[in-house]
Each structure stands twice: as C-alpha cells, then as structure tokens.
GROMACS .gro file of N, CA and C in nm:
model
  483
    1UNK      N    1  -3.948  -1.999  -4.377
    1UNK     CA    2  -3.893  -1.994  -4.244
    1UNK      C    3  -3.755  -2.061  -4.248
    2UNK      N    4  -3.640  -2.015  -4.187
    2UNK     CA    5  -3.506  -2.065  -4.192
    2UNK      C    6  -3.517  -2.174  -4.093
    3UNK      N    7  -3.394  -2.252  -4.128
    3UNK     CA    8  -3.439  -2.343  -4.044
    3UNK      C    9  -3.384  -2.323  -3.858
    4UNK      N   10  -3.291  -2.194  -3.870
    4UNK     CA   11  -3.277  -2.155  -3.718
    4UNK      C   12  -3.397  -2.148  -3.632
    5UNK      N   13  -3.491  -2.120  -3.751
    5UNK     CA   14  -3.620  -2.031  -3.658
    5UNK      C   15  -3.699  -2.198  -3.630
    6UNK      N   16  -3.683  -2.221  -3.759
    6UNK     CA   17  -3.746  -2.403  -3.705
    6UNK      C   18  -3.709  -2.450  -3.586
    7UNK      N   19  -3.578  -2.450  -3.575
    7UNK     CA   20  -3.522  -2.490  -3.451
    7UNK      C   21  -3.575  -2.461  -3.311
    8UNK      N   22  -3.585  -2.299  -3.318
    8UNK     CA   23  -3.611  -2.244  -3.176
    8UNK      C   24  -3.784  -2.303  -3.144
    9UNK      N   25  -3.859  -2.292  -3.307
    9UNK     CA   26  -3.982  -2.250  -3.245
    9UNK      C   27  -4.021  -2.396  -3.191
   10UNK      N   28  -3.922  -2.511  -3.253
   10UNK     CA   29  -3.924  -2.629  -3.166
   10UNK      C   30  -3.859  -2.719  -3.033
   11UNK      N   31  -3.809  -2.631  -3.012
   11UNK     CA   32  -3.760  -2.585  -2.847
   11UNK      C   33  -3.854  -2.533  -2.765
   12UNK      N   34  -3.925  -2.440  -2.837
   12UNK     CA   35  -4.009  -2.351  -2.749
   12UNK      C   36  -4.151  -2.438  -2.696
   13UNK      N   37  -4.186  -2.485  -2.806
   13UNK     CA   38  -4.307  -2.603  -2.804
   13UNK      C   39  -4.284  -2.692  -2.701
   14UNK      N   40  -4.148  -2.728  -2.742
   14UNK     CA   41  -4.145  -2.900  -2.646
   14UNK      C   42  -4.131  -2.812  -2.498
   15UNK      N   43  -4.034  -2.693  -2.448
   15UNK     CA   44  -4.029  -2.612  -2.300
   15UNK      C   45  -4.151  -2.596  -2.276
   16UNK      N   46  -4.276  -2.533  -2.400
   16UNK     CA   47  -4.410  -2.522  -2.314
   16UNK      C   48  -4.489  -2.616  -2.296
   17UNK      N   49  -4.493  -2.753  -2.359
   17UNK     CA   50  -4.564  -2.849  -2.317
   17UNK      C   51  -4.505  -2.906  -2.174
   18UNK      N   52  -4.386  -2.872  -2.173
   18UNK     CA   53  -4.359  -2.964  -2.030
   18UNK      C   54  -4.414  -2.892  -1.902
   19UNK      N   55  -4.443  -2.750  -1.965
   19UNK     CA   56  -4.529  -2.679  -1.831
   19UNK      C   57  -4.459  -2.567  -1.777
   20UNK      N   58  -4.331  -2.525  -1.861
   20UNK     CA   59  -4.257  -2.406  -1.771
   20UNK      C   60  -4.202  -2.333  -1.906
   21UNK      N   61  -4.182  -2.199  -1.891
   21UNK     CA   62  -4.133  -2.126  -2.011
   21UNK      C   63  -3.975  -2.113  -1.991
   22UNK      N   64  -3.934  -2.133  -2.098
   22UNK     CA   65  -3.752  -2.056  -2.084
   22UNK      C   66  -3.709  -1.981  -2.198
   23UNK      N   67  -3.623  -1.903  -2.242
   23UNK     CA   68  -3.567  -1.843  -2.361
   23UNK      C   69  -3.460  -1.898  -2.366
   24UNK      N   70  -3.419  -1.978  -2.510
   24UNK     CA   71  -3.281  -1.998  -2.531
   24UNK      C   72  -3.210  -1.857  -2.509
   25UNK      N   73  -3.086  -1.900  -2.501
   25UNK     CA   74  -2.975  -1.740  -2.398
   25UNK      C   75  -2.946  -1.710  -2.519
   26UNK      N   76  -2.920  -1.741  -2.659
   26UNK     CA   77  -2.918  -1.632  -2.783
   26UNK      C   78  -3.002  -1.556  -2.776
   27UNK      N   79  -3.152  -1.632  -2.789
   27UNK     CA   80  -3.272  -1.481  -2.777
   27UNK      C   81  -3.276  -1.443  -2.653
   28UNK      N   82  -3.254  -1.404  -2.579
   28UNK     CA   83  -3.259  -1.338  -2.495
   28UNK      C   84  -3.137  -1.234  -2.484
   29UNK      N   85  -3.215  -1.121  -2.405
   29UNK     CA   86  -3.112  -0.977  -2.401
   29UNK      C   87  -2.979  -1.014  -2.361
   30UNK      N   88  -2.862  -0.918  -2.427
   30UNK     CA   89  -2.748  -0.929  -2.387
   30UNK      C   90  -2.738  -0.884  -2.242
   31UNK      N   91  -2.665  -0.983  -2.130
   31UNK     CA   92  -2.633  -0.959  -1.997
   31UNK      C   93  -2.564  -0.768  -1.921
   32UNK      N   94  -2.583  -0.724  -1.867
   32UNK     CA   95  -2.519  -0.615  -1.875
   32UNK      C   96  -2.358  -0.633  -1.824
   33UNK      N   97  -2.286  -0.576  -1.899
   33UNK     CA   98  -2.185  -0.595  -1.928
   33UNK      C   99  -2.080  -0.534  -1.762
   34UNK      N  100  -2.012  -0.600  -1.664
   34UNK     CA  101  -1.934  -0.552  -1.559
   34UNK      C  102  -1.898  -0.410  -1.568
   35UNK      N  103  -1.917  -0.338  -1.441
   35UNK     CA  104  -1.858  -0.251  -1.422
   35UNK      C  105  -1.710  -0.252  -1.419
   36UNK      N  106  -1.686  -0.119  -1.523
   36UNK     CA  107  -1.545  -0.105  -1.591
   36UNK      C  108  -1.495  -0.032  -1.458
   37UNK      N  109  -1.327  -0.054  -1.451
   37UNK     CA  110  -1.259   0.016  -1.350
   37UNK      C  111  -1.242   0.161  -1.388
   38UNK      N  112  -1.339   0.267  -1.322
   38UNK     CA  113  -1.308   0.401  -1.359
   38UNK      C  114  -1.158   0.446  -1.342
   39UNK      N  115  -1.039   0.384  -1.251
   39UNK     CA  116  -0.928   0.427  -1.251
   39UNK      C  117  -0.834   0.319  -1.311
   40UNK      N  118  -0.858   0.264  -1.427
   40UNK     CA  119  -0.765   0.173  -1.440
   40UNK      C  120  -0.623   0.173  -1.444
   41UNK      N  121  -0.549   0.063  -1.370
   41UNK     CA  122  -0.427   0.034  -1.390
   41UNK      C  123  -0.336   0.005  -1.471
   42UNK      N  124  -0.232  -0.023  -1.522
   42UNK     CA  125  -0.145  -0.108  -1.592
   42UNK      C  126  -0.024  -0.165  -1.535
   43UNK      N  127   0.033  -0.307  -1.433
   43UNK     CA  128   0.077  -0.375  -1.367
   43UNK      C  129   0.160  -0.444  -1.479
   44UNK      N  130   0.281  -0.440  -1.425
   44UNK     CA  131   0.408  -0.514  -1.558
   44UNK      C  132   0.532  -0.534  -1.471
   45UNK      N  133   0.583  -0.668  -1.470
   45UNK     CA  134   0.663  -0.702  -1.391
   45UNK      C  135   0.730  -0.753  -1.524
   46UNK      N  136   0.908  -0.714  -1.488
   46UNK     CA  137   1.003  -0.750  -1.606
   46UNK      C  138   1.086  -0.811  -1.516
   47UNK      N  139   1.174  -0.956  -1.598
   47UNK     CA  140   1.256  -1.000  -1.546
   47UNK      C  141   1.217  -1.188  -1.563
   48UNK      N  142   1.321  -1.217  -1.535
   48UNK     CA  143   1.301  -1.393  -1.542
   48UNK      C  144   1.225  -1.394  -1.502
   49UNK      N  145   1.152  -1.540  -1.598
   49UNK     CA  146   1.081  -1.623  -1.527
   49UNK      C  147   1.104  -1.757  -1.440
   50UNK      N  148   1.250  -1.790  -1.550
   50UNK     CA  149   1.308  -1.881  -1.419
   50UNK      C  150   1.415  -1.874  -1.395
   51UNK      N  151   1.430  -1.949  -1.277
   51UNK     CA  152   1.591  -1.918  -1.185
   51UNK      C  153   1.619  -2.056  -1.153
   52UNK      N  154   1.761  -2.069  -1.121
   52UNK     CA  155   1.848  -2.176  -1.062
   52UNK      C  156   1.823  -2.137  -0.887
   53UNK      N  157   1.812  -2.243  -0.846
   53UNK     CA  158   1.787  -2.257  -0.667
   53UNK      C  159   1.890  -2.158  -0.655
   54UNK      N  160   1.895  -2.038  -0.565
   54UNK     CA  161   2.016  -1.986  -0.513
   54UNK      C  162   2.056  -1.880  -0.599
   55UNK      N  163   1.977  -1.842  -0.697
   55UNK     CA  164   1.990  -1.760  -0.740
   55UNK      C  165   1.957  -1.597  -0.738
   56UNK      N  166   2.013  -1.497  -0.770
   56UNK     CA  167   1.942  -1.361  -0.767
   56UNK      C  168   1.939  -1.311  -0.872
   57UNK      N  169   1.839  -1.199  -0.875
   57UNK     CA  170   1.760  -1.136  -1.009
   57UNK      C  171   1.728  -1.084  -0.949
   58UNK      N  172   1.668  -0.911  -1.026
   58UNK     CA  173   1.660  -0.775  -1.063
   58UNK      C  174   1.524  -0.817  -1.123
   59UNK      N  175   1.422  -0.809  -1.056
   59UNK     CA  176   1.314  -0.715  -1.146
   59UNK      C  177   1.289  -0.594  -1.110
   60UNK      N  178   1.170  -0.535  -1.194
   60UNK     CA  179   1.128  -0.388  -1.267
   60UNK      C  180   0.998  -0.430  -1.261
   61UNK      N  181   0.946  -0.308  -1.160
   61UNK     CA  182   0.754  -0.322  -1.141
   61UNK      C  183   0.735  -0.160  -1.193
   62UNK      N  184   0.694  -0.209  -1.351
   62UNK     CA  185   0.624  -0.108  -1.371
   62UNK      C  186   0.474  -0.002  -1.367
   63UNK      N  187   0.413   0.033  -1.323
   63UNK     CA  188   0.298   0.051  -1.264
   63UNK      C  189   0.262   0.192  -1.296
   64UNK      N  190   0.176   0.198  -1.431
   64UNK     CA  191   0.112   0.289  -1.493
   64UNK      C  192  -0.053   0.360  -1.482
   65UNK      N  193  -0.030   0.476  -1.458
   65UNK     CA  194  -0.211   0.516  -1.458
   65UNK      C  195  -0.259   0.542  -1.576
   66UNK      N  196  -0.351   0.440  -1.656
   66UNK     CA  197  -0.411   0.475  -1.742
   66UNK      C  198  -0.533   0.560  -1.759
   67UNK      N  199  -0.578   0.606  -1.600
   67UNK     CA  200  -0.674   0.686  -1.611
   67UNK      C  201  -0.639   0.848  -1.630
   68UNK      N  202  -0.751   0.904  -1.605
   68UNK     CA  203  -0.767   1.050  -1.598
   68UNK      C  204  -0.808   1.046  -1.421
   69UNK      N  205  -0.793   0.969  -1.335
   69UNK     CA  206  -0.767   0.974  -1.183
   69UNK      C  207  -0.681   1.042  -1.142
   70UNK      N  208  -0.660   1.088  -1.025
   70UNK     CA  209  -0.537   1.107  -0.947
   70UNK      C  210  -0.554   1.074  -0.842
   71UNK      N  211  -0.446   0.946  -0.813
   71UNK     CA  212  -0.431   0.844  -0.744
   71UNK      C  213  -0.364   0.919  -0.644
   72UNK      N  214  -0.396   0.997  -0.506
   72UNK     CA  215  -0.288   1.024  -0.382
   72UNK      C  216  -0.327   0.919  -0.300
   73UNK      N  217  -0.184   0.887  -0.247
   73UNK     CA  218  -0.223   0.787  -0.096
   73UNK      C  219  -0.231   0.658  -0.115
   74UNK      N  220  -0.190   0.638  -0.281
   74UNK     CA  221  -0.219   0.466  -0.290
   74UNK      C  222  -0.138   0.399  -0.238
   75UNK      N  223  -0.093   0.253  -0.244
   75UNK     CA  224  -0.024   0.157  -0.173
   75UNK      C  225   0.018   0.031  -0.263
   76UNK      N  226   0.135   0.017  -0.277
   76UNK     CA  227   0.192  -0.072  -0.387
   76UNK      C  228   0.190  -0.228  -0.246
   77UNK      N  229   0.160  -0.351  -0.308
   77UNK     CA  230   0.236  -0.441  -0.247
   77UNK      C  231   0.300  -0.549  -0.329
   78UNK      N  232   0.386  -0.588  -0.290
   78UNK     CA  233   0.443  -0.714  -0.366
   78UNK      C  234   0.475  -0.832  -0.279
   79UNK      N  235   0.436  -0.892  -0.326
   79UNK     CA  236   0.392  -1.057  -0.245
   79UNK      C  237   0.504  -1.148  -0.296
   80UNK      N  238   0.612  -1.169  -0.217
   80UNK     CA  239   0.717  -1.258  -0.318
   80UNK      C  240   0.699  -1.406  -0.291
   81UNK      N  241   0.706  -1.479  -0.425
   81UNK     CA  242   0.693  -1.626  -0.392
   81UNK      C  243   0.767  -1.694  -0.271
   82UNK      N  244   0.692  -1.769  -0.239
   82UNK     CA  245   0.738  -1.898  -0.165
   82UNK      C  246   0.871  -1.911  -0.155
   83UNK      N  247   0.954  -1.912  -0.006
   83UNK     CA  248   1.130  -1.998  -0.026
   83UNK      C  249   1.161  -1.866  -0.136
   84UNK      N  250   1.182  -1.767  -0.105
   84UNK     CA  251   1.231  -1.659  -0.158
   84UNK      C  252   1.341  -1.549  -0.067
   85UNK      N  253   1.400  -1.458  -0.119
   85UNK     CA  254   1.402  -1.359  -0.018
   85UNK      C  255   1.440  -1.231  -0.054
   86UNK      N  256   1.409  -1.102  -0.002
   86UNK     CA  257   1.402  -0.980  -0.061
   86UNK      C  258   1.571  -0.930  -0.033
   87UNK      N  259   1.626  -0.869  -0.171
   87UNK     CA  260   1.752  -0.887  -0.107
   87UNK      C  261   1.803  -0.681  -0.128
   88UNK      N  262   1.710  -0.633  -0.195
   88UNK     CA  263   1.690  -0.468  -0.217
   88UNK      C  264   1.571  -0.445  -0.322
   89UNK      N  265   1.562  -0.309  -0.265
   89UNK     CA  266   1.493  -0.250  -0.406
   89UNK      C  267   1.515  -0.046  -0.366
   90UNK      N  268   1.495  -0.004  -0.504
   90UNK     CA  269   1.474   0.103  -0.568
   90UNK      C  270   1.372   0.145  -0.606
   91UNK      N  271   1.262   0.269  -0.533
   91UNK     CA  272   1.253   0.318  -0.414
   91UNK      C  273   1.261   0.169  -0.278
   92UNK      N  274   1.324   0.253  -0.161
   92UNK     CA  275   1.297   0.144  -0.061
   92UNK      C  276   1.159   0.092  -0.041
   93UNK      N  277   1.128   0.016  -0.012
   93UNK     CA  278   0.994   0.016   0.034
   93UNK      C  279   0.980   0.053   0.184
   94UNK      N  280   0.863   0.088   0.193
   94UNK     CA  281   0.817   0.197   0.345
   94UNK      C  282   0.804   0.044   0.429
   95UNK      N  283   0.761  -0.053   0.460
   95UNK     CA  284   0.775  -0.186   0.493
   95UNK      C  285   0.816  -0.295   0.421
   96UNK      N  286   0.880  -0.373   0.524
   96UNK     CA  287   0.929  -0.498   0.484
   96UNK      C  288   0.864  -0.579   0.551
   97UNK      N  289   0.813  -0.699   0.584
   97UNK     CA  290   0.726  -0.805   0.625
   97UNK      C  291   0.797  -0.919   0.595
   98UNK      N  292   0.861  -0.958   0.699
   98UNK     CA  293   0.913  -1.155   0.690
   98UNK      C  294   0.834  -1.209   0.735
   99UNK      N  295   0.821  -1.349   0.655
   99UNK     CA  296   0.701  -1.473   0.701
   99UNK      C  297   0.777  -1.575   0.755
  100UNK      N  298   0.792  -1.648   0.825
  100UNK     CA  299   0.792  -1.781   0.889
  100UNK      C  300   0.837  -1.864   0.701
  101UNK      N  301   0.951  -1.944   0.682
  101UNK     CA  302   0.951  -2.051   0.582
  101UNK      C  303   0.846  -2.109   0.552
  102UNK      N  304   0.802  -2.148   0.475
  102UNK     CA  305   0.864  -2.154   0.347
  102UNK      C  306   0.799  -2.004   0.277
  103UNK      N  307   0.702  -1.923   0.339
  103UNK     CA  308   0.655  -1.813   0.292
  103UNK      C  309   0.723  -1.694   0.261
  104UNK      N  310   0.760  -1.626   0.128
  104UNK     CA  311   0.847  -1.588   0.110
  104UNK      C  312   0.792  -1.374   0.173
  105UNK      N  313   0.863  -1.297   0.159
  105UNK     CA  314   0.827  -1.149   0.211
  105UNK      C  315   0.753  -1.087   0.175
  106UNK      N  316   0.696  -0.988   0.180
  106UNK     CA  317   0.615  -0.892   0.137
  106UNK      C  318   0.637  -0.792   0.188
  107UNK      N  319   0.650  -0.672   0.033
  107UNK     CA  320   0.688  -0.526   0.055
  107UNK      C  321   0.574  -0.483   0.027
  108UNK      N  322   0.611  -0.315   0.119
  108UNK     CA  323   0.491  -0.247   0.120
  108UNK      C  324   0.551  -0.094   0.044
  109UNK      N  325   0.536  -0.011  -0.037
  109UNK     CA  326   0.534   0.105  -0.053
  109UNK      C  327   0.396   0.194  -0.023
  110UNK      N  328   0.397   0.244   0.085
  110UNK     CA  329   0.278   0.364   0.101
  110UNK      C  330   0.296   0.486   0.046
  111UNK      N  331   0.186   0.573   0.066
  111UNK     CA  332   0.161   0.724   0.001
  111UNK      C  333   0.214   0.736  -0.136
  112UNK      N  334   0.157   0.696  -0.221
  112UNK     CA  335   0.214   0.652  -0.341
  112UNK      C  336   0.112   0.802  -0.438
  113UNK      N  337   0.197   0.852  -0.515
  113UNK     CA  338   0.108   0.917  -0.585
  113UNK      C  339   0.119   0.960  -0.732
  114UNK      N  340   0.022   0.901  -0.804
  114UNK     CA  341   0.067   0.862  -0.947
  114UNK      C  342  -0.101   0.945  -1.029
  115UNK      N  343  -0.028   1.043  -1.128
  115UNK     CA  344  -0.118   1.163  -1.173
  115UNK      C  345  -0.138   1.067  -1.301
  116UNK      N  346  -0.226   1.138  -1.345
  116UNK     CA  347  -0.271   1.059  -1.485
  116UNK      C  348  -0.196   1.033  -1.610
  117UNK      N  349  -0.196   0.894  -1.606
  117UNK     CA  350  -0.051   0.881  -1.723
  117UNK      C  351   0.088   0.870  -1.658
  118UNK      N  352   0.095   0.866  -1.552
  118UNK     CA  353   0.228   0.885  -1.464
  118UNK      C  354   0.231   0.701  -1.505
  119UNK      N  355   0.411   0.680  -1.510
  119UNK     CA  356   0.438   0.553  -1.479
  119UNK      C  357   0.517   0.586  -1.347
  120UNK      N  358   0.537   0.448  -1.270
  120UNK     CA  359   0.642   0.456  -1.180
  120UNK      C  360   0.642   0.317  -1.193
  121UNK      N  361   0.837   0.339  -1.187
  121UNK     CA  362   0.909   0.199  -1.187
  121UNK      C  363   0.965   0.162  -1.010
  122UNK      N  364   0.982  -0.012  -1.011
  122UNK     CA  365   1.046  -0.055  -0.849
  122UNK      C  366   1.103  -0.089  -0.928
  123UNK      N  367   1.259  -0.119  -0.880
  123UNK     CA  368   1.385  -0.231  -0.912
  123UNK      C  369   1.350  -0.333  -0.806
  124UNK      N  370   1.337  -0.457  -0.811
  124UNK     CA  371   1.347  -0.493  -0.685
  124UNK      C  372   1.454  -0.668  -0.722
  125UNK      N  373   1.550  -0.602  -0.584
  125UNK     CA  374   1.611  -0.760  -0.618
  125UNK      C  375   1.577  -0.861  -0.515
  126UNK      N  376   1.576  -1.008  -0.554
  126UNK     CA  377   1.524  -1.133  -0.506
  126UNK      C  378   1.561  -1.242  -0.514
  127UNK      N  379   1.628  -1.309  -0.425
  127UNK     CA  380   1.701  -1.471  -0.403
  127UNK      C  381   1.634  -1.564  -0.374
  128UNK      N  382   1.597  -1.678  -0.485
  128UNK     CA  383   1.505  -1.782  -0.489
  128UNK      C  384   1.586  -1.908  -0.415
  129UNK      N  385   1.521  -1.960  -0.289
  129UNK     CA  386   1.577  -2.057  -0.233
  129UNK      C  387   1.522  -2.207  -0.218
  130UNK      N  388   1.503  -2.288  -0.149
  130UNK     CA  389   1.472  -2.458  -0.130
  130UNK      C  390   1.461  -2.494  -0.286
  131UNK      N  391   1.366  -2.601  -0.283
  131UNK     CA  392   1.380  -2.665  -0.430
  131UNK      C  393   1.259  -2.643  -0.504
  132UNK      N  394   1.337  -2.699  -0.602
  132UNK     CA  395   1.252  -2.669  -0.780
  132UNK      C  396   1.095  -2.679  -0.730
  133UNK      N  397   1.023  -2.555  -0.767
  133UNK     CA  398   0.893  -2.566  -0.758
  133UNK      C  399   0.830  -2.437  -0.824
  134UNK      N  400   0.746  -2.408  -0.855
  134UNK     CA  401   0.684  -2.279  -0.910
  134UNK      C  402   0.615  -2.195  -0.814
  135UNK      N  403   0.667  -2.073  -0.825
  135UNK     CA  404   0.618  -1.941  -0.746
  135UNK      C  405   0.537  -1.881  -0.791
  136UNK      N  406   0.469  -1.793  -0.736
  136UNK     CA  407   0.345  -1.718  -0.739
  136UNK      C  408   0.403  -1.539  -0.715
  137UNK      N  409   0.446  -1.507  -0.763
  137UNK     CA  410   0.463  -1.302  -0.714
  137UNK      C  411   0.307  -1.281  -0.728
  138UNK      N  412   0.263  -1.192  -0.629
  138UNK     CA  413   0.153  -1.137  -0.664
  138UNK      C  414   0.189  -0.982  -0.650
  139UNK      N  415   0.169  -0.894  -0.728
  139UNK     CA  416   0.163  -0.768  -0.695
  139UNK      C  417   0.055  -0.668  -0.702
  140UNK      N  418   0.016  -0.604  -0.559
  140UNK     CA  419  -0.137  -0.509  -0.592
  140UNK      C  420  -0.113  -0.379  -0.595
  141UNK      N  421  -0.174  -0.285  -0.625
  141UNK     CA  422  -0.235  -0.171  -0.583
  141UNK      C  423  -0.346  -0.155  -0.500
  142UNK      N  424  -0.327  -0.081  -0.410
  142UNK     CA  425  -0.456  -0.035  -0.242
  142UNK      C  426  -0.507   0.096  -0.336
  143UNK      N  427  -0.664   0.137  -0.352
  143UNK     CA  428  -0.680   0.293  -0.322
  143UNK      C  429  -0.850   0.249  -0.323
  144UNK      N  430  -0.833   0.336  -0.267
  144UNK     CA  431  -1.050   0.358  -0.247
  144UNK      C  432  -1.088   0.364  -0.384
  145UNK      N  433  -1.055   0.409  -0.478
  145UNK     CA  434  -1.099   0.427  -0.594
  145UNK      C  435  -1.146   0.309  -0.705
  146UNK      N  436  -1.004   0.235  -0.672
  146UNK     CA  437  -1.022   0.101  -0.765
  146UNK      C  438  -1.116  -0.010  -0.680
  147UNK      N  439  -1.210  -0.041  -0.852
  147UNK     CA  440  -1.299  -0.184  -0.792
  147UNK      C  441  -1.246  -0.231  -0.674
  148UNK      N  442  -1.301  -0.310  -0.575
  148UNK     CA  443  -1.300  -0.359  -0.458
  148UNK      C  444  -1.146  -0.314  -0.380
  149UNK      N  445  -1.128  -0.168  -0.392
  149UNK     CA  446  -1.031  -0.120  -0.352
  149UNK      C  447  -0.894  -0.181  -0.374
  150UNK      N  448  -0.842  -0.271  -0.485
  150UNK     CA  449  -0.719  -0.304  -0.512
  150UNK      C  450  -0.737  -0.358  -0.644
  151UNK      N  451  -0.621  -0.320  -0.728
  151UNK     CA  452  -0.593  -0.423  -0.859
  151UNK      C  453  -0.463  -0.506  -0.849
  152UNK      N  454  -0.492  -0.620  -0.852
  152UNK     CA  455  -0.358  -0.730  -0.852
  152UNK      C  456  -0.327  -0.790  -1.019
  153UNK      N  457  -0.239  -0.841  -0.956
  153UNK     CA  458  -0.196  -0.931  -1.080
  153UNK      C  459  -0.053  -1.004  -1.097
  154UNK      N  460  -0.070  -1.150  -1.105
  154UNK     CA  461  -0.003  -1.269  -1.051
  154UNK      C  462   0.098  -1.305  -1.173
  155UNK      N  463   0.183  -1.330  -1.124
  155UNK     CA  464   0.294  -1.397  -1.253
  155UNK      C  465   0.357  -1.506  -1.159
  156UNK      N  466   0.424  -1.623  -1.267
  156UNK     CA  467   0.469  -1.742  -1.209
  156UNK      C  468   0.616  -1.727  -1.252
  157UNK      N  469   0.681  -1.774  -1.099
  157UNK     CA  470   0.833  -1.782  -1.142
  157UNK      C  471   0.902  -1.903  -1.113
  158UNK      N  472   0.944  -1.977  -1.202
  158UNK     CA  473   0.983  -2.121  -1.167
  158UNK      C  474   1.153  -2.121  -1.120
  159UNK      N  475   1.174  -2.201  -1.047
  159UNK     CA  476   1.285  -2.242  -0.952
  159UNK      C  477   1.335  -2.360  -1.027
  160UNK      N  478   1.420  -2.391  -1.064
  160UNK     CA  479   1.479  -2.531  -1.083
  160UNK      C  480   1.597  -2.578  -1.062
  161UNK      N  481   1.612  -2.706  -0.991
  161UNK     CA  482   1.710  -2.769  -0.939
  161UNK      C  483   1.853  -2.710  -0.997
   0.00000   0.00000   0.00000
C-alpha cells in the first residue's frame, strides 16, 4: 500500500470515529466545470496607462466576436475613470452621460452589430483631471445572449501629479 493511500485510509478512520463521513476533495468527483460563454467576447483597450494631471490621450476599444453568434442590437459602454473627461470619439457615441465630480462620463454606443469574427474599433479621446490617484475604465458589452447579459472588463489608469 503507498503511503498516499495510508494517508487517506487514516483520515477516513479518524472522520468515521468522530461520527460523520467526509471525502477528502482529491477523491472526490471533479466539480462541474462553469458554464462557458456561448457568444464569447474579446475586449482590448490600447493606450496609456498613465497620464500627467491635465492631460489628453487617444485610446482604441477594440471589441472582437469570437463566436459563431450574431450579435444585432448589442450595446457598447465605457465607464471613464473618476475626475476625467470625454473629450471625442470615433464612431460618436449614440449617448453621452455626465456625472456630478468627481465621477467621471459614460458613453453609450447602441444597435451595435458585430457578425462572427467581426472586430470593431472606438478611438476615444480623454482628459484626466484633479490629483494623482488611480482610475478604473470599465468597459461592457449589453446583449441577451452573453452570460448575465453583459461582458465587462476593467483596466487601471494612473494619474500623477
């Protein structure tokens, strides 16, 4: 007998004398594994990560269908960090959304429609304002299709004095 098996079968002894059964989680069945996103995404934001207070920058939201889906009607958003401000982009976006300071804007592109394998690029430009602190962009995709109807995904952009 190896001595792994020594091991368990003395685990198992001392769990059943105390009066209750358990399986160490090696022997026991592998968990079933999450449901995979039948339409998956690919989310890629290019461009600094950091900026001087007062500064502007050009990013590029690239946003690829890796499925065999066809995505009509989806909905891009981009969540811009904190003490920020939207200063253009390429396509416009269908909404613009200002927050109250220090919360920075959020764009909306609707009716979005991206065939399988389609990329589509945003330019979007952005002026980082107050002081040195680290930002949060979040950018999603909306569609009925994807897990809990959106895929996001967060990048940090630091500000410094």
């Amino acid at each position: 007998m190896s001595l792994r098996n020594t091991v368990y079968r003395s685990i198992l002894t001392l769990i059943a004398c105390s009066g209750f059964w358990a399986i160490p989680s090696s022997l026991a069945a592998e968990s079933a594994p999450d449901p995979l996103d039948p339409c998956p995404l690919k989310i890629r934001l290019i461009g600094p990560r950091e900026l001087p207070t007062g500064a502007v920058a050009t990013y590029l939201i690239k946003l690829e269908n890796k499925s065999s889906c066809q995505l009509s009607g989806a909905s891009l958003k981009d969540y811009f960090p904190d003490a920020s401000r939207f200063r253009r982009s390429d396509p416009v976006p269908t909404k613009v959304q200002k927050h109250p300071l220090p919360k920075g804007p959020e764009l909306t592109w609707e009716g979005l429609e991206l065939d399988p394998g389609q990329v589509a690029l945003f330019e979007i430009g952005m002026q980082v304002r107050g002081s040195a602190n680290v930002g949060r962009k979040r950018i999603c995709v909306l569609h009925p299709v994807l897990i809990g109807g959106k895929t996001c995904k967060n990048y940090q952009i630091w500000t410094m004095p």
